[in-house]
JSON list of C-alpha atoms in Angstrom, two decimals:
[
{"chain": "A", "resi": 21, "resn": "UNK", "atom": "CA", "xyz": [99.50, 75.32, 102.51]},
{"chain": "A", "resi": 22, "resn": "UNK", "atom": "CA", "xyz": [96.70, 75.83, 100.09]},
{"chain": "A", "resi": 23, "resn": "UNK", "atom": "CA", "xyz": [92.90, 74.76, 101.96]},
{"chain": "A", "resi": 24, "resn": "UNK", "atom": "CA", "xyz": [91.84, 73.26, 98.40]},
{"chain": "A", "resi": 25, "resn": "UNK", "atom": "CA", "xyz": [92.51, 69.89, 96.79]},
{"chain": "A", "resi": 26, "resn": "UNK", "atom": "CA", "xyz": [93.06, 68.77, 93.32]},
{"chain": "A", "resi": 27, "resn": "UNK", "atom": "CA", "xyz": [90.69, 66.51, 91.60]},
{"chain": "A", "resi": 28, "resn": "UNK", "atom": "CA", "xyz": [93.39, 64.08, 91.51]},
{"chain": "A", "resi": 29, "resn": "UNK", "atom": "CA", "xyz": [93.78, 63.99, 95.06]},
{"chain": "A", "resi": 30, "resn": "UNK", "atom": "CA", "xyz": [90.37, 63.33, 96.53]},
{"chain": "A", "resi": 31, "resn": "UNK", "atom": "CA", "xyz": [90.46, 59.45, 96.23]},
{"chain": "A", "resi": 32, "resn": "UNK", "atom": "CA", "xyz": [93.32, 59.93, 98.35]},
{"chain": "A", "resi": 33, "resn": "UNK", "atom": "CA", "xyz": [91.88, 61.88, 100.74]},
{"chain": "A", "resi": 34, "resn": "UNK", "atom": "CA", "xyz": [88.74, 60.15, 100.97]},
{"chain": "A", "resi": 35, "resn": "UNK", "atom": "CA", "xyz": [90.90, 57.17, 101.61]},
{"chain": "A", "resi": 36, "resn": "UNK", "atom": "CA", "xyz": [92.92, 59.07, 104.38]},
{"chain": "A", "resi": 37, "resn": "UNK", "atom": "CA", "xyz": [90.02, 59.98, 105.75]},
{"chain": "A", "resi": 38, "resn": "UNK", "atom": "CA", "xyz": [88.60, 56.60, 105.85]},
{"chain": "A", "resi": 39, "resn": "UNK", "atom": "CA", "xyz": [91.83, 55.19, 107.74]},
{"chain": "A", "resi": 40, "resn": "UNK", "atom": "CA", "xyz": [91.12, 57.73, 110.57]},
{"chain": "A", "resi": 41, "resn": "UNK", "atom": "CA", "xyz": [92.71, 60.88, 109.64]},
{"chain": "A", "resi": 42, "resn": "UNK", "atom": "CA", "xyz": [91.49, 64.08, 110.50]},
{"chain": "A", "resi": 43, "resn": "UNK", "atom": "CA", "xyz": [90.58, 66.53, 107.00]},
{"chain": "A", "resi": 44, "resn": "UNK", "atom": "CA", "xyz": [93.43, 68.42, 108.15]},
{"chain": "A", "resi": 45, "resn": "UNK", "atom": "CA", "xyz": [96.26, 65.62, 108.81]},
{"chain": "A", "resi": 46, "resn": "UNK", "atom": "CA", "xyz": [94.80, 64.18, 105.53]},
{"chain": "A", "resi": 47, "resn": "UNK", "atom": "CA", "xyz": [95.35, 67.90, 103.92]},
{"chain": "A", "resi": 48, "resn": "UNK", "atom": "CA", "xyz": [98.93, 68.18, 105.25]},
{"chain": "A", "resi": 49, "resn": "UNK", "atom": "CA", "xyz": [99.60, 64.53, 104.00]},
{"chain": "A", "resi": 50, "resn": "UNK", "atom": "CA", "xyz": [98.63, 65.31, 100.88]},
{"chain": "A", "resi": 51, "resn": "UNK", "atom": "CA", "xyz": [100.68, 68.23, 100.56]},
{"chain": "A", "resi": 52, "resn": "UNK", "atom": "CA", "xyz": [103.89, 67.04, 101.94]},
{"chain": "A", "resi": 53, "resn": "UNK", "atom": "CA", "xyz": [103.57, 64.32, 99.74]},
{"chain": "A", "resi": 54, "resn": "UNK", "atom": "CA", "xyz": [103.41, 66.95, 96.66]},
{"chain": "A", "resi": 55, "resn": "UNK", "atom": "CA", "xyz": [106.49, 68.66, 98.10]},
{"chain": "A", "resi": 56, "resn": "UNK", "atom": "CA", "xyz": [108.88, 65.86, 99.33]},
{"chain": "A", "resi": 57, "resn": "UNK", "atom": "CA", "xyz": [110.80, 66.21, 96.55]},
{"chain": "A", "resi": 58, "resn": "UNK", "atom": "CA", "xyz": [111.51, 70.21, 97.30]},
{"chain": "A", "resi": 59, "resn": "UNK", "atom": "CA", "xyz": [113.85, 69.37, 100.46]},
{"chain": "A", "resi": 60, "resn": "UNK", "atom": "CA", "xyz": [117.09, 69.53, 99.32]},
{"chain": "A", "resi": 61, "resn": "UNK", "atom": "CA", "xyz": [117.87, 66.38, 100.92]},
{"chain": "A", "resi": 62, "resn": "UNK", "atom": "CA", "xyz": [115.50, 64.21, 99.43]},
{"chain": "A", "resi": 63, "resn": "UNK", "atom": "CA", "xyz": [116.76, 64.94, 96.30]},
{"chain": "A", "resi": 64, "resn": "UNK", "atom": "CA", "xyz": [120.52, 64.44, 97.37]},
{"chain": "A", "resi": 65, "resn": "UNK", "atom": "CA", "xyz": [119.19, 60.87, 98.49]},
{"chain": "A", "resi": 66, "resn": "UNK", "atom": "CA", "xyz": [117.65, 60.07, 95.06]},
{"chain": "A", "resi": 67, "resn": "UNK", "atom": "CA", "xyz": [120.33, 61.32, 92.92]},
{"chain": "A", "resi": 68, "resn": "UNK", "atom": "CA", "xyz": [122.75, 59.26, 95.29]},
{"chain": "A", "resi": 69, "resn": "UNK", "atom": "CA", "xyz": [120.59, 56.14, 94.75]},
{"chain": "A", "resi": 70, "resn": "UNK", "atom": "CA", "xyz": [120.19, 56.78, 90.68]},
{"chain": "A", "resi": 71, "resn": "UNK", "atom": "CA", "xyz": [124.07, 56.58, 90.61]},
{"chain": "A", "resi": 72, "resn": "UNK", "atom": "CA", "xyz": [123.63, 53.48, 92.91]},
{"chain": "A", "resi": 73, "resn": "UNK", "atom": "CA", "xyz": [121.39, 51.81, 90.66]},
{"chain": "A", "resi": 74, "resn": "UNK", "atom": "CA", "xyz": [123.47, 52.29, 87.45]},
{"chain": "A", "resi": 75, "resn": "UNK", "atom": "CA", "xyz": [126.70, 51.14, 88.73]},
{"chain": "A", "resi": 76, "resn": "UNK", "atom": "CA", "xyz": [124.87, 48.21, 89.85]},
{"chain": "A", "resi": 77, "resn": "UNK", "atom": "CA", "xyz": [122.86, 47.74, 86.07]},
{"chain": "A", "resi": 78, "resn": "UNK", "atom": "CA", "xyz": [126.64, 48.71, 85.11]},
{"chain": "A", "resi": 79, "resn": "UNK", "atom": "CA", "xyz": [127.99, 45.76, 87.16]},
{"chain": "A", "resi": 80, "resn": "UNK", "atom": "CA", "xyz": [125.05, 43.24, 86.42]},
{"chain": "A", "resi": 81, "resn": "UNK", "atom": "CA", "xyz": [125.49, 43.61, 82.20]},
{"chain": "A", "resi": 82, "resn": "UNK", "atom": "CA", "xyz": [129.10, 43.09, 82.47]},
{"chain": "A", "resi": 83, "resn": "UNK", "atom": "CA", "xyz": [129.83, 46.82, 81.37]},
{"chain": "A", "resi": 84, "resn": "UNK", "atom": "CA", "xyz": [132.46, 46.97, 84.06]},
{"chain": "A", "resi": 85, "resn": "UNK", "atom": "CA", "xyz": [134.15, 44.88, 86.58]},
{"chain": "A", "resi": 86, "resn": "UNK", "atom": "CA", "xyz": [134.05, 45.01, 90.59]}
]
């Protein structure tokens, strides 16, 4: 995990740290939430709720029937 912090994310980490976290819990926080989407099940989940969502839209504009 790299020790250094984009300009983008130091409102968020200022804000972590104002909630109470440590700099490093507020480092690893940030990160993980850079990287979610790496885990191969995360994306599994979102491409399964995509399809979800566009059989419902599907449903909803009367493109097909239930």
């Amino acid at each position: 995990m790299p020790d250094r912090l984009y300009a983008t994310d130091n409102a968020d980490f200022e804000r972590l740290l104002s909630l109470g976290f440590t700099e490093s819990e507020a480092k690893r926080l940030l990160y993980l939430r850079d990287h979610v989407d790496e885990q191969v099940e995360y994306r599994e989940i979102l491409e399964e709720s995509r399809r979800l969502n566009f059989i419902r839209w599907l449903i909803e504009h009367d493109r097909i029937s239930r």
